[in-house]
Coordinates of C-alpha atoms in Angstrom, one line a residue:
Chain Y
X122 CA 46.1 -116.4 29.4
X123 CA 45.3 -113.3 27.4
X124 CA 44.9 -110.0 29.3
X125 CA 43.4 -106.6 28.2
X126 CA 44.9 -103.6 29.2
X127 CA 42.7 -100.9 29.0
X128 CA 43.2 -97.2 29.9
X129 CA 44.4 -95.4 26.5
X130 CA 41.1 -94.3 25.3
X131 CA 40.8 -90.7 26.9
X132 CA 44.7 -90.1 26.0
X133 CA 43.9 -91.4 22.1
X134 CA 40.7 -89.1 22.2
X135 CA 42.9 -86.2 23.8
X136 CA 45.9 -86.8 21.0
X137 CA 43.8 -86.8 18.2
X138 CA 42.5 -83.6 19.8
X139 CA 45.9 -82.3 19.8
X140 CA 46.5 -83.2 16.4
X141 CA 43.7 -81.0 15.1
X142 CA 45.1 -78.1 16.6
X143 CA 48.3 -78.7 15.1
X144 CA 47.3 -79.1 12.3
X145 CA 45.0 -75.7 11.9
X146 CA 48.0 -74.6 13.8
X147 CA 47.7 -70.6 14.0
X148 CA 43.7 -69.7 13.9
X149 CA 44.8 -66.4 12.9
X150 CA 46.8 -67.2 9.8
X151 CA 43.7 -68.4 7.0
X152 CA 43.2 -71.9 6.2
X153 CA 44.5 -74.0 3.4
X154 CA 41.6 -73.7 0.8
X155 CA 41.2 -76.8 -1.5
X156 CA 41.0 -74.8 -4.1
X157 CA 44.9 -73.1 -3.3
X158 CA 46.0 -76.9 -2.7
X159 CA 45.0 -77.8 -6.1
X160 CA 46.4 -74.9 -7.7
X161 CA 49.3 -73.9 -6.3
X162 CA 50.6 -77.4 -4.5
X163 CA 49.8 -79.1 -7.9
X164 CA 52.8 -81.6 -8.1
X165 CA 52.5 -82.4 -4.4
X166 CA 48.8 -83.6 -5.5
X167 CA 49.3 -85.3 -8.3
X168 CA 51.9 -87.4 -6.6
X169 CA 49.3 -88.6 -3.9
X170 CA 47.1 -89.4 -6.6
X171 CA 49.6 -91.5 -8.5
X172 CA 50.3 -93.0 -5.4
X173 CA 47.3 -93.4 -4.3
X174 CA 46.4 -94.7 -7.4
X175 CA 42.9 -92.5 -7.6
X176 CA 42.7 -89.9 -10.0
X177 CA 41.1 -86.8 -7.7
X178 CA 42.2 -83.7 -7.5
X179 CA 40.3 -82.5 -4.3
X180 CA 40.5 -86.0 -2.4
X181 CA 43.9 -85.1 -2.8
X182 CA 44.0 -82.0 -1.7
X183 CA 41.7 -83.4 1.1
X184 CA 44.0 -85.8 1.9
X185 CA 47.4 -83.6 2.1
X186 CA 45.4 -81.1 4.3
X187 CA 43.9 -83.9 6.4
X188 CA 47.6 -85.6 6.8
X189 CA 49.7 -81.9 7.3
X190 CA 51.7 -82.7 4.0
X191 CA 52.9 -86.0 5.1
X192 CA 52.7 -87.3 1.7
X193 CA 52.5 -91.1 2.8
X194 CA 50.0 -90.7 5.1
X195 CA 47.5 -88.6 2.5
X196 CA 48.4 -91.8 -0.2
X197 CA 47.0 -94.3 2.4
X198 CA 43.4 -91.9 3.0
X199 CA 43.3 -92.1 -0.7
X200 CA 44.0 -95.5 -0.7
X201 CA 41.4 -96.4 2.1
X202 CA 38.4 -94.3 0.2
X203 CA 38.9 -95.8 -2.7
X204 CA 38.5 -99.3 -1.2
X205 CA 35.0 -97.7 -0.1
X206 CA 33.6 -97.3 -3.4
X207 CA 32.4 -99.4 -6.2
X208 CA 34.1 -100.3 -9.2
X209 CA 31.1 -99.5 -12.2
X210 CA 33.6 -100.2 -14.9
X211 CA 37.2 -100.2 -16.8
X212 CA 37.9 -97.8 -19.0
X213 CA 39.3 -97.7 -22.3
X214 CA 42.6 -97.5 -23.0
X215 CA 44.1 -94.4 -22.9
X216 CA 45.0 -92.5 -26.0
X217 CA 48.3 -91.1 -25.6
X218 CA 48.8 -90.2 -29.0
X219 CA 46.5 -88.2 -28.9
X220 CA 47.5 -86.2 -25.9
X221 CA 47.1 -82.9 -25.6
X222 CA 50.3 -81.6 -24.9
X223 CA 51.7 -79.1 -22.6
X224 CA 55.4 -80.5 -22.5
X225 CA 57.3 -82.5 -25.0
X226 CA 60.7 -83.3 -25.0
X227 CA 63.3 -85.4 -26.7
X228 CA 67.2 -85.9 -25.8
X229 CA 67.5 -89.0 -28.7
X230 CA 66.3 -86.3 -31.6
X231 CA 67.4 -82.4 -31.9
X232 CA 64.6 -82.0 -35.2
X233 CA 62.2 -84.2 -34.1
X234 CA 58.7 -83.7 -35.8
X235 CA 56.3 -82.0 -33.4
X236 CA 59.1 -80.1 -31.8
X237 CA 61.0 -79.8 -28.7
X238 CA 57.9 -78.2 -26.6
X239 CA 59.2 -77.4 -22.9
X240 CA 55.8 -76.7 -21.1
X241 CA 56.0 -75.3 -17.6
X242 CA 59.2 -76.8 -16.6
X243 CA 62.2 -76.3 -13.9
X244 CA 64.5 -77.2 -16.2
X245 CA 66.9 -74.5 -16.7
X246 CA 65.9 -72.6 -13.5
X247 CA 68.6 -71.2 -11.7
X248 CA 67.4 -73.5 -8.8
X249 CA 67.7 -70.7 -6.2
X250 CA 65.1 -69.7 -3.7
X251 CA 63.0 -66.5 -5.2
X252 CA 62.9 -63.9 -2.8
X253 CA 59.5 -63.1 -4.8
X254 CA 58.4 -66.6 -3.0
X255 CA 58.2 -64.8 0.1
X256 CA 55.2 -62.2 -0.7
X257 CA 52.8 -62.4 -4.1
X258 CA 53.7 -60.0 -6.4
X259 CA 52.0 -60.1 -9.6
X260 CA 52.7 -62.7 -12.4
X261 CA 52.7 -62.2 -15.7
X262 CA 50.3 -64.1 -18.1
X263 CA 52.4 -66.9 -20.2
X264 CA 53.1 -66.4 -23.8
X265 CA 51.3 -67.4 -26.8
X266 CA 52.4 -68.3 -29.7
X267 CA 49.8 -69.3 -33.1
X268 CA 49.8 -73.1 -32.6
X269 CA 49.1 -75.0 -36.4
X270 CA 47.6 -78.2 -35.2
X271 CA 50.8 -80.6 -36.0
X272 CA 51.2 -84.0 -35.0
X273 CA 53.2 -85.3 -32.3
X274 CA 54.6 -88.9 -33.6
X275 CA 56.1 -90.7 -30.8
X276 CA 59.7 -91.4 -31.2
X277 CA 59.6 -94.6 -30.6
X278 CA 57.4 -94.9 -33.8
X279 CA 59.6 -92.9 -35.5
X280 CA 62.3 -95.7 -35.0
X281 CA 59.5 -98.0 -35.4
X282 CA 59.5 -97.6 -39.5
X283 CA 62.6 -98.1 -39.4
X284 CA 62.6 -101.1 -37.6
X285 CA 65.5 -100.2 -35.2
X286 CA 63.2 -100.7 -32.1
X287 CA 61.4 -103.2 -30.8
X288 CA 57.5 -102.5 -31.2
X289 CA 54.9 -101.8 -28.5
X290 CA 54.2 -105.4 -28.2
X291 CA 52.2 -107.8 -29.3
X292 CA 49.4 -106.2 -31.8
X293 CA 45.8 -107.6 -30.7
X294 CA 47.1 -108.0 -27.5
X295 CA 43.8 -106.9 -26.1
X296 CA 43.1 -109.3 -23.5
X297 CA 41.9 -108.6 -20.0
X298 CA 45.1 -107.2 -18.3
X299 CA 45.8 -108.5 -14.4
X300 CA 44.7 -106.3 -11.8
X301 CA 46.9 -106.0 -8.3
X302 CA 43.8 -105.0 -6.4
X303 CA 42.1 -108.1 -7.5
X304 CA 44.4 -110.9 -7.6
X305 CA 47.0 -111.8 -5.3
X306 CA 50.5 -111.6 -6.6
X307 CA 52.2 -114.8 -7.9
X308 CA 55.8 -114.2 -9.0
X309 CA 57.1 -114.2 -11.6
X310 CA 54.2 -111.9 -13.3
X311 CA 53.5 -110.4 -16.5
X312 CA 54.7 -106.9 -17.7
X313 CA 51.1 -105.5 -17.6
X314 CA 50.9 -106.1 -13.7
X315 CA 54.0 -105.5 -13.5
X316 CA 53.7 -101.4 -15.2
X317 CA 50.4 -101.4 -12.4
X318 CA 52.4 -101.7 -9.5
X319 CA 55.3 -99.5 -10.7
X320 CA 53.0 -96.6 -11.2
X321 CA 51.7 -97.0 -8.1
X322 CA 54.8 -97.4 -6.7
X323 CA 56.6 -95.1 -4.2
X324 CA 58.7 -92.1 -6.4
X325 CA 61.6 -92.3 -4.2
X326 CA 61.9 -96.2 -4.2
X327 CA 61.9 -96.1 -8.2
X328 CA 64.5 -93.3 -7.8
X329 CA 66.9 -94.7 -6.3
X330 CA 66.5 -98.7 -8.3
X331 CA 66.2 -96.6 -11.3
X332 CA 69.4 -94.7 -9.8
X333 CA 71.0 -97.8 -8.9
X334 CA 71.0 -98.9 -12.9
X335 CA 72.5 -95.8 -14.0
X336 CA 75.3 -96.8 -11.6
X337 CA 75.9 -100.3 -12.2
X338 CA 73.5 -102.4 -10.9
X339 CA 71.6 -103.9 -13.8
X340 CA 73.3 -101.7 -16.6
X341 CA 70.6 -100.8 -19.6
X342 CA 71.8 -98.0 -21.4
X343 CA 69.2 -95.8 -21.5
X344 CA 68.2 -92.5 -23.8
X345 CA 65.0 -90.7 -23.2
X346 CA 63.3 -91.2 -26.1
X347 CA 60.5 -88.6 -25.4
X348 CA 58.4 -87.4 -22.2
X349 CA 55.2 -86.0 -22.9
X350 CA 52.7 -84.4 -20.4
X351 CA 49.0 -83.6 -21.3
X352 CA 45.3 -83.8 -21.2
X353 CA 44.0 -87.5 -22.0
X354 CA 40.2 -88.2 -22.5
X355 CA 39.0 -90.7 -21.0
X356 CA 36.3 -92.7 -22.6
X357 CA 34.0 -95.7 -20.8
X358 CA 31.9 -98.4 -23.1
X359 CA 28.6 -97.8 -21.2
X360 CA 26.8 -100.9 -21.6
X361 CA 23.4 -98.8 -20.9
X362 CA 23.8 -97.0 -24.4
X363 CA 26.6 -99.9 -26.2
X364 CA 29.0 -97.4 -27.3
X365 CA 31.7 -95.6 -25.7
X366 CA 31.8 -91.9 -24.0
X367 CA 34.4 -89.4 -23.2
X368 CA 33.8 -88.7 -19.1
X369 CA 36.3 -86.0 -19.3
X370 CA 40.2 -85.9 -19.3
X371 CA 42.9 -86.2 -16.8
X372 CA 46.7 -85.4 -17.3
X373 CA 49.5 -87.6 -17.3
X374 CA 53.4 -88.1 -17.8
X375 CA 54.4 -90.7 -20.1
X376 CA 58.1 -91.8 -20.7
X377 CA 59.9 -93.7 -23.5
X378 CA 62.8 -94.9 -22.7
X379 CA 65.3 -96.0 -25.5
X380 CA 67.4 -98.6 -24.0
X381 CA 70.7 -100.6 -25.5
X382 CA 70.1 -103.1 -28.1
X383 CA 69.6 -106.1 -28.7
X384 CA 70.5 -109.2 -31.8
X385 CA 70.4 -112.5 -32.2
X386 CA 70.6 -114.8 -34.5
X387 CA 66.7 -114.1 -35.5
X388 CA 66.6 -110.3 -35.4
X389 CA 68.6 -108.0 -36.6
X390 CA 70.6 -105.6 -33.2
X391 CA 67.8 -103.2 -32.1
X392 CA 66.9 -101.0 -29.4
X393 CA 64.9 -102.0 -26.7
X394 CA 62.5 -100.3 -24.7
X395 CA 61.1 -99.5 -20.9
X396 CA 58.0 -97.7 -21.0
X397 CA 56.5 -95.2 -18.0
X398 CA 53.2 -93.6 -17.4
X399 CA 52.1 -91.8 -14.6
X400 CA 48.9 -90.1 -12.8
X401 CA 49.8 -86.1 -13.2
X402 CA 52.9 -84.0 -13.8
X403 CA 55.3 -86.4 -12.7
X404 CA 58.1 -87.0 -14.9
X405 CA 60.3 -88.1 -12.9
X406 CA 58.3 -90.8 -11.6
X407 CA 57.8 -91.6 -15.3
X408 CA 61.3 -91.9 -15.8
X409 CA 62.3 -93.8 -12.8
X410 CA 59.8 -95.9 -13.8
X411 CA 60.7 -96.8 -17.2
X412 CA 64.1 -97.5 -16.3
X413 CA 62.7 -99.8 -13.6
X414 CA 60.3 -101.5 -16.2
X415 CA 63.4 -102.3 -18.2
X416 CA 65.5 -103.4 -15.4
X417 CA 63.0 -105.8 -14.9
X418 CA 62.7 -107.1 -18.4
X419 CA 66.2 -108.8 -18.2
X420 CA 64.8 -112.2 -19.3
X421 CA 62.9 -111.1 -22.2
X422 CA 66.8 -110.4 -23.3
X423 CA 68.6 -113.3 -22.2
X424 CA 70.3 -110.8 -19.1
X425 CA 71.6 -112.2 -16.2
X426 CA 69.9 -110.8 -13.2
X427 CA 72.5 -109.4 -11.0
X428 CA 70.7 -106.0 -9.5
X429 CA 68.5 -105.4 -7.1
X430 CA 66.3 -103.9 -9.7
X431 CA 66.1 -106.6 -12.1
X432 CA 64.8 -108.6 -9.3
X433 CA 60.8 -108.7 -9.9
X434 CA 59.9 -110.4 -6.9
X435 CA 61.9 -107.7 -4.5
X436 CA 60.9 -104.8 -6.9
X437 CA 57.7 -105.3 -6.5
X438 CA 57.0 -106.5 -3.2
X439 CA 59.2 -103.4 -1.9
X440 CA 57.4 -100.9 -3.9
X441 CA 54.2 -99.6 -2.6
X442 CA 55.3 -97.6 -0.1
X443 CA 51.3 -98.1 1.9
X444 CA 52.3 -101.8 2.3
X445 CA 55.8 -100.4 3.9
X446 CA 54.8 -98.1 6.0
X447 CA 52.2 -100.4 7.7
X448 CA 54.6 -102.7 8.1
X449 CA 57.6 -101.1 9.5
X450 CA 55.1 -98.7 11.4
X451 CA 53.1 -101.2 13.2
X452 CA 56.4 -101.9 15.2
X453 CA 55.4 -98.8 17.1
X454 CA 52.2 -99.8 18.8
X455 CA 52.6 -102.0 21.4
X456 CA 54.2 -105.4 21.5
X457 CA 54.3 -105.5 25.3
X458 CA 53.4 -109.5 25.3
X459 CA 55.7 -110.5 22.8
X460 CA 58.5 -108.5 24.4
X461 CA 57.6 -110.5 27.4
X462 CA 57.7 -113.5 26.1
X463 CA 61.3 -112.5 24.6
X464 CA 62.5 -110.7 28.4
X465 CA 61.5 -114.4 29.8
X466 CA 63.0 -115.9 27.3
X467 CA 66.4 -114.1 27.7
X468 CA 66.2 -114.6 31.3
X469 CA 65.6 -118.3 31.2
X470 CA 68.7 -118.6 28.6
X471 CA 70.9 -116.9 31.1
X472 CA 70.0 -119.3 34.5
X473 CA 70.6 -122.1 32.0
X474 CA 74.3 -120.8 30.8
X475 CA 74.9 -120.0 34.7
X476 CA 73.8 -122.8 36.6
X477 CA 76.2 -125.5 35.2
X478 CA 78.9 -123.6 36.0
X479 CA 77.1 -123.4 40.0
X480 CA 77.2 -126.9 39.9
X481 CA 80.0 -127.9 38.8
X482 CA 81.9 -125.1 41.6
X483 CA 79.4 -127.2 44.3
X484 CA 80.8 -131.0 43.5
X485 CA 83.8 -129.5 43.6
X486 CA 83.7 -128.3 46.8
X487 CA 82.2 -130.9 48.0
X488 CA 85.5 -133.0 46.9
X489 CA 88.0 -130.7 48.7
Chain I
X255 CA 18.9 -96.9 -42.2
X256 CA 21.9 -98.6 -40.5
X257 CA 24.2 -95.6 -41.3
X258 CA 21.6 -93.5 -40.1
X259 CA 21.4 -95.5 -37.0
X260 CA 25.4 -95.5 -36.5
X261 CA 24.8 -91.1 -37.5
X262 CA 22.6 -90.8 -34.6
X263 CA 24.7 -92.9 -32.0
X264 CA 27.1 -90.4 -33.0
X265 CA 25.5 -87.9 -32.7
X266 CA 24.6 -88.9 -29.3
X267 CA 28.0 -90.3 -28.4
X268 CA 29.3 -86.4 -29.1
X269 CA 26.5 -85.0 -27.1
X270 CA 26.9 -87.4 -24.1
X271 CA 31.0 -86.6 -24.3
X272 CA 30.2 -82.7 -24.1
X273 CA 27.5 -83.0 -20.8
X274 CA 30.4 -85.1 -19.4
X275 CA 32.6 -81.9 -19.8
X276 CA 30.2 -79.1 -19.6
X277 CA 31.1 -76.9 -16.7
X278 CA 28.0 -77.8 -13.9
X279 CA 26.9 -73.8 -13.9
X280 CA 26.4 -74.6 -17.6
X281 CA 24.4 -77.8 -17.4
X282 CA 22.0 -76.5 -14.4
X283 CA 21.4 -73.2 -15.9
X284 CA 20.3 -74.6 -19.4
X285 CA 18.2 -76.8 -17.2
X286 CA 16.7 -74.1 -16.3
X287 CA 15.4 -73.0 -19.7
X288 CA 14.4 -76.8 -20.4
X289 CA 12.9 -78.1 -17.6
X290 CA 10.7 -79.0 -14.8
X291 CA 12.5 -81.1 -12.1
X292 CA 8.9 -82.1 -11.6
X293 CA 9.0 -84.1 -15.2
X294 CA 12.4 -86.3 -13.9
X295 CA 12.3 -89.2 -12.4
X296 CA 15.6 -90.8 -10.7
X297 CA 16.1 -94.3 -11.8
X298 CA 19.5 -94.9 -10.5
X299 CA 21.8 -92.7 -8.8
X300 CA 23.4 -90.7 -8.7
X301 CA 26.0 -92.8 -7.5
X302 CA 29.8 -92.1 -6.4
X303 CA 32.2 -95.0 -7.8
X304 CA 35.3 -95.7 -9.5
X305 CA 36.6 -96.5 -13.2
X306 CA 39.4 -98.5 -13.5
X307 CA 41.9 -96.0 -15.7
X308 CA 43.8 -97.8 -18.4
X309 CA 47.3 -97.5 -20.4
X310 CA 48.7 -99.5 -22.9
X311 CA 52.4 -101.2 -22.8
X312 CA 55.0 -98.7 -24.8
X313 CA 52.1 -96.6 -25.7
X314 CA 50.5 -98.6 -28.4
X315 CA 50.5 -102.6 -26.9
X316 CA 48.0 -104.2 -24.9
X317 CA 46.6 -102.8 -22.0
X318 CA 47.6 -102.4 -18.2
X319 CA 45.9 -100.8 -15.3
X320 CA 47.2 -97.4 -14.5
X321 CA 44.8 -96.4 -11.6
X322 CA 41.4 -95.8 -10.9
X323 CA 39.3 -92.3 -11.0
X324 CA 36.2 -91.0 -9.6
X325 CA 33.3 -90.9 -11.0
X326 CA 29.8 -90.3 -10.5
X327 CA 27.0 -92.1 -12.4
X328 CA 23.1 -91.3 -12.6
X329 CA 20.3 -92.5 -14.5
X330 CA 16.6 -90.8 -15.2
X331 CA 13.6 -91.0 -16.9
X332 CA 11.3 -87.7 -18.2
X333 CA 7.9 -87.7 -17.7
X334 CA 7.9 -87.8 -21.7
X335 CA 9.2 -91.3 -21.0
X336 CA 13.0 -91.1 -22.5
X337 CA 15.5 -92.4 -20.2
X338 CA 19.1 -90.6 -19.8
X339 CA 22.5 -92.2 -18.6
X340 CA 25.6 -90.3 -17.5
X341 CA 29.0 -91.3 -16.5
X342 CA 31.2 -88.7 -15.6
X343 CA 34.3 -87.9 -13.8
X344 CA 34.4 -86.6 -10.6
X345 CA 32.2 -86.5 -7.7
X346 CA 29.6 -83.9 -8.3
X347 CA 26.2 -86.0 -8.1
X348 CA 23.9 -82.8 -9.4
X349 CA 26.7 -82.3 -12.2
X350 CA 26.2 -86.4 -12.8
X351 CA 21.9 -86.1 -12.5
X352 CA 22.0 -83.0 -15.2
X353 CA 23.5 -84.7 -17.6
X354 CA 22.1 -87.6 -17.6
X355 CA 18.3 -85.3 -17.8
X356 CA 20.2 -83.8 -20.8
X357 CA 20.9 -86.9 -22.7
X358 CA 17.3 -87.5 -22.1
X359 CA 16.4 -84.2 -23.4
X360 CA 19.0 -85.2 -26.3
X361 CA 16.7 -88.6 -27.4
X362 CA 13.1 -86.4 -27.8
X363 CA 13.3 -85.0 -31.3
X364 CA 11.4 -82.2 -30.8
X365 CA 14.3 -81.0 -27.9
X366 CA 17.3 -82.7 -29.9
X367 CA 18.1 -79.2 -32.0
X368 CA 17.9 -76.9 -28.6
X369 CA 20.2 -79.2 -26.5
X370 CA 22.6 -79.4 -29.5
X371 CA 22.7 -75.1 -29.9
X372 CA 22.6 -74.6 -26.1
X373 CA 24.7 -77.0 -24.3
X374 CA 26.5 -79.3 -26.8
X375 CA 28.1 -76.3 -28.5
X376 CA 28.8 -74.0 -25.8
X377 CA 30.6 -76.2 -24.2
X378 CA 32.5 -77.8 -27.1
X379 CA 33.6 -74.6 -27.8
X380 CA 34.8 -73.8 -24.2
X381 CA 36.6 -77.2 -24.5
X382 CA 37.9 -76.1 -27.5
X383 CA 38.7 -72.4 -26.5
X384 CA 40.8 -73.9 -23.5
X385 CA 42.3 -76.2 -25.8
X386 CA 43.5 -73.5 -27.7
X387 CA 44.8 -71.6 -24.7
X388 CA 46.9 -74.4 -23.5
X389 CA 48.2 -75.2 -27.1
X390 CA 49.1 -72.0 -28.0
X391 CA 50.9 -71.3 -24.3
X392 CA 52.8 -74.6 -24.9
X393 CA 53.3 -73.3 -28.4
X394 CA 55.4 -70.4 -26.7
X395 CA 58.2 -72.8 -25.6
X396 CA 58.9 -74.1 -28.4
X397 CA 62.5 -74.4 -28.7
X398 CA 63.8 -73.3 -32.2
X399 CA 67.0 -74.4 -33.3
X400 CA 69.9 -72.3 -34.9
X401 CA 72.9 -73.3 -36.0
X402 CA 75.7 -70.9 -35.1
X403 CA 78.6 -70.7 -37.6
X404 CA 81.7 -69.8 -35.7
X405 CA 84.9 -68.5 -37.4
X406 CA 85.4 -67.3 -40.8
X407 CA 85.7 -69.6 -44.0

C-alpha cells in the first residue's frame, strides 16, 4: 500500500519565498551586479565554471548570485543549463603553446627561456587582511614594461630534447577522445577520460588526494615543471565553410608536473610526468590535479597501488562533487516509509529476542 | 587557381575569426553603414548551444575533453544571394546574427575591401592593442635575477 502525503506545497512556495529575501537580503544596500561578479569575484567564477564544466562568465556569475555564494550549489545550475542546450560541435584542440600569457612560473628552472613571469599573483602577499578592503580607495594602474615578443617553450619540451622526460604521448594520437557526459563509465579507463573528470572534479577533493601523495600515500616526487595562465583561442572546424575559425578565447591554468623517474631495462631513467589544465585562474586546481593524474598513472610504471589516490575507480567515482552532493543530500528529504519499515523492523527483532525468554520463565513455572 | 582558392579561404578564415571577436557595438554599428536589415534573410538561428572545449594530454598528445562553452550560432542569406555562417562564443544572438551578415558581406566582391578596412581591421587591432596591454603588464613582473656576491675575495 503506497500513501501520498500531501500538505507541503504552500510551506515549499512560502520557503522559496523566504529564500529570495535572503538572498537580496538588505533592499537598501545595492545589488550584486553581474558585471561586479565577474570582475571583482573573478576566481570564485572561474571555479564554478571549471566545475561546472561550462565556460561562461555571466552564467556564472548568474549562478553564484542565484545560489548566495554556495559554490556547490551554483556548479549544479551550471551543470543543469548546460544539459539544456545542444551540443553543435567539438572543438579543436587547444593551443597552449601558444597561450597568451599573464603568469608563468617555473620552480625546476631559475633561467628558464621566456622568463619567470609572476602575473597577478598572491604569492608573496603578506596574507593579512587590508584594512583598504574595507572602503575603495583608488588603485593604481599596473606597470608596464616593453614586451619583445619571446617564446615561451614549455619545460617539459625543454627536457624533451634532451630526452630526460617522457613525451606528451603518443604522436598521431588523434583519435576521438571518450566523453564522461556521453558514455557511462567502465573502470579501468583511459587517461583522456580520466584528465575530463579530474578537471571537472571538486578542488578540494583533488586537494586533499593530491595532499595525501605529498604525505605518503602514493609517493611521486613531484617538481612543478611550469604553470602557465592565459588567453587560448578557440577555433571550431565549421563544416558549413570546411575550414576552421577562431570563436574567441578563454583563459586557462595549465600545470606540468615533473615527477620521479623512471628505467628499465628498455629506456634509459627519466622523468615522468602528470599533466593539469583547468577552466580559468585556477592553479591550484591545476596542480592538485596533475599530481592526481600521476597518482593515477601507477600502472603505466609498474607501481603498486597502495593510496587512495592511485585508486582510479574511487578517484573518480568520488570526484565530482554534483554527484556527491545529490547523493549524501537526498538523505535529507524525507524517508518516512523506509524509516518505517526499519522502526517495524527493530520492533519485531526485539518481541522475537524477548519472548523466548517469556516462555521459557512460563514452563518453568508451570513445573514448580 | 588552387593557391588562390586556399588565399581567399584565408582570407575569409581571418575575417570570420575577427567578427567572432569584434566587440557587438562594433559589428552593429558598421552594420549600420552597410546595410539594410531589410536585404537579410535568417536561415538558421541564431541559436544558443554548446562546443565541446578540448586539451591535449601533457600539452602536446592526443586530445581530451576539458569542458564545454557557450556559444551562439546563426546563419543568413542577403538579398544579393551570399549566405553567411557564424559561430561564436558566448550567448549574444544579435552579436552571433551580425557576424554572420558580415561574413556574407565578406563573400560579395564589391563589399570585400569595406568589411576588410572597417571591421576586420578595427577590431584586429583592438585584439591586438589589448594583447599588448596584457603582455606588457605581465612583462612588468618579470622577475630578473641577480647574483649577489657576498664577502670579499
Amino acid at each position: 500500500m503506497y500513501i501520498a502525503v500531501k500538505g507541503g506545497e504552500a510551506a515549499i512556495r512560502n520557503a522559496h519565498r523566504l529564500l529570495d529575501d535572503r538572498r537580496r537580503s538588505d533592499r537598501s544596500v545595492p545589488a550584486l551586479t553581474l558585471d561586479q561578479i565577474v570582475g571583482q569575484m573573478a576566481l570564485a567564477v572561474d571555479r564554478v565554471m571549471a566545475e561546472g564544466s561550462l565556460y561562461d562568465q555571466e552564467l556564472a556569475a548568474m549562478a553564484l548570485r542565484q545560489a548566495r555564494g554556495d559554490m556547490i550549489e551554483a556548479i549544479f545550475l551550471l551543470r543543469a543549463y548546460r544539459t539544456t542546450l545542444p551540443r553543435f560541435a567539438a572543438a579543436r584542440p587547444l593551443d597552449t603553446f601558444r597561450m597568451r600569457i599573464e603568469r608563468r612560473i617555473s620552480a625546476v628552472y631559475k633561467d628558464i627561456p621566456g622568463g619567470q613571469l609572476l602575473g597577478p599573483t598572491f604569492d608573496y602577499t603578506h596574507r593579512l587582511i587590508e584594512p583598504a578592503m574595507a572602503d575603495d580607495p583608488p588603485v593604481d594602474e599596473p606597470m608596464r614594461r616593453l614586451s619583445e615578443a619571446e617564446n615561451c617553450p614549455r619545460v617539459t619540451d625543454i627536457l624533451g630534447a634532451e630526452g630526460l622526460i617522457e613525451a606528451d604521448g603518443q604522436a598521431g594520437s588523434d583519435g576521438e577522445p571518450g566523453d564522461l557526459t556521453r558514455d557511462t563509465l567502465d573502470f579501468p579507463i583511459s587517461r583522456d577520460v580520466r584528465l575530463q573528470a579530474l578537471a571537472r572534479g571538486d578542488e578540494g577533493f583533488l586537494l586533499a588526494l593530491g595532499y595525501s601523495t605529498q604525505r605518503g600515500y602514493g609517493r611521486t616526487h613531484p617538481f612543478v615543471g611550469e604553470i602557465r595562465i592565459g588567453l587560448v583561442d578557440v577555433e571550431v572546424e565549421l563544416p558549413e565553410v570546411g575550414f576552421p575559425v577562431g570563436i574567441g578565447r578563454i583563459r586557462v591554468t595549465e600545470c606540468q608536473m615533473v615527477n620521479q623517474f623512471k628505467g628499465s631495462a628498455k629506456e634509459p631513467p627519466q622523468f615522468t610526468r602528470g599533466y593539469g589544465l583547468v577552466f580559468g585562474q585556477s592553479e591550484r586546481k591545476a596542480m592538485a590535479m596533475s599530481l592526481v593524474d600521476r597518482a593515477l598513472r601507477a600502472d603505466e610504471f609498474d607501481e603498486e597501488r597502495t593510496a587512495p589516490a592511485q585508486d582510479e575507480e574511487f578517484v573518480i567515482s568520488h570526484s565530482d562533487n554534483v554527484q556527491a552532493t545529490g547523493f549524501v543530500e537526498h538523505l535529507k528529504l524525507p524517508h518516512y516509509v523506509d524509516f518505517q519499515a526499519e522502526l517495524d523492523l527493530v520492533r519485531r527483532m526485539r518481541r522475537e529476542q524477548e519472548r523466548p525468554r517469556e516462555e521459557t520463565e512460563s514452563v518453568q513455572e508451570a513445573a514448580e | 587557381m588552387e593557391s588562390e582558392s586556399a588565399f581567399a579561404e584565408e582570407g575569409r578564415r581571418r575575417a570570420m575569426s575577427a567578427f567572432a571577436v569584434a566587440s557587438p557595438r562594433l559589428l552593429s554599428e558598421a552594420w549600420g553603414r552597410f546595410g539594410d536589415d531589410a536585404d537579410v534573410t535568417p536561415v538558421r538561428g541564431p541559436e544558443i548551444g554548446l562546443v565541446m572545449l578540448r586539451g591535449r594530454i601533457g600539452g602536446g598528445g592526443g586530445p581530451f575533453n576539458l569542458g564545454e562553452a557557450s556559444v551562439t550560432r546563426a546563419t543568413v542569406r542577403l538579398s544579393s544571394g551570399e549566405v553567411g555562417h557564424a559561430l561564436v562564443l558566448g550567448r549574444d544572438p544579435q552579436k552571433a546574427r551580425l557576424a554572420a551578415m558580415f561574413d556574407a558581406a565578406w563573400q560579395r566582391p564589391d563589399w570585400r575591401e569595406r568589411v576588410e578596412v572597417e571591421v576586420v581591421a578595427p577590431s584586429l587591432a583592438a585584439q591586438e592593442e589589448a594583447d599588448r596591454k596584457l603582455a606588457e603588464e605581465t612583462e612588468a613582473t618579470r622577475v630578473d635575477f641577480f647574483t649577489m656576491v657576498r664577502g670579499e675575495d
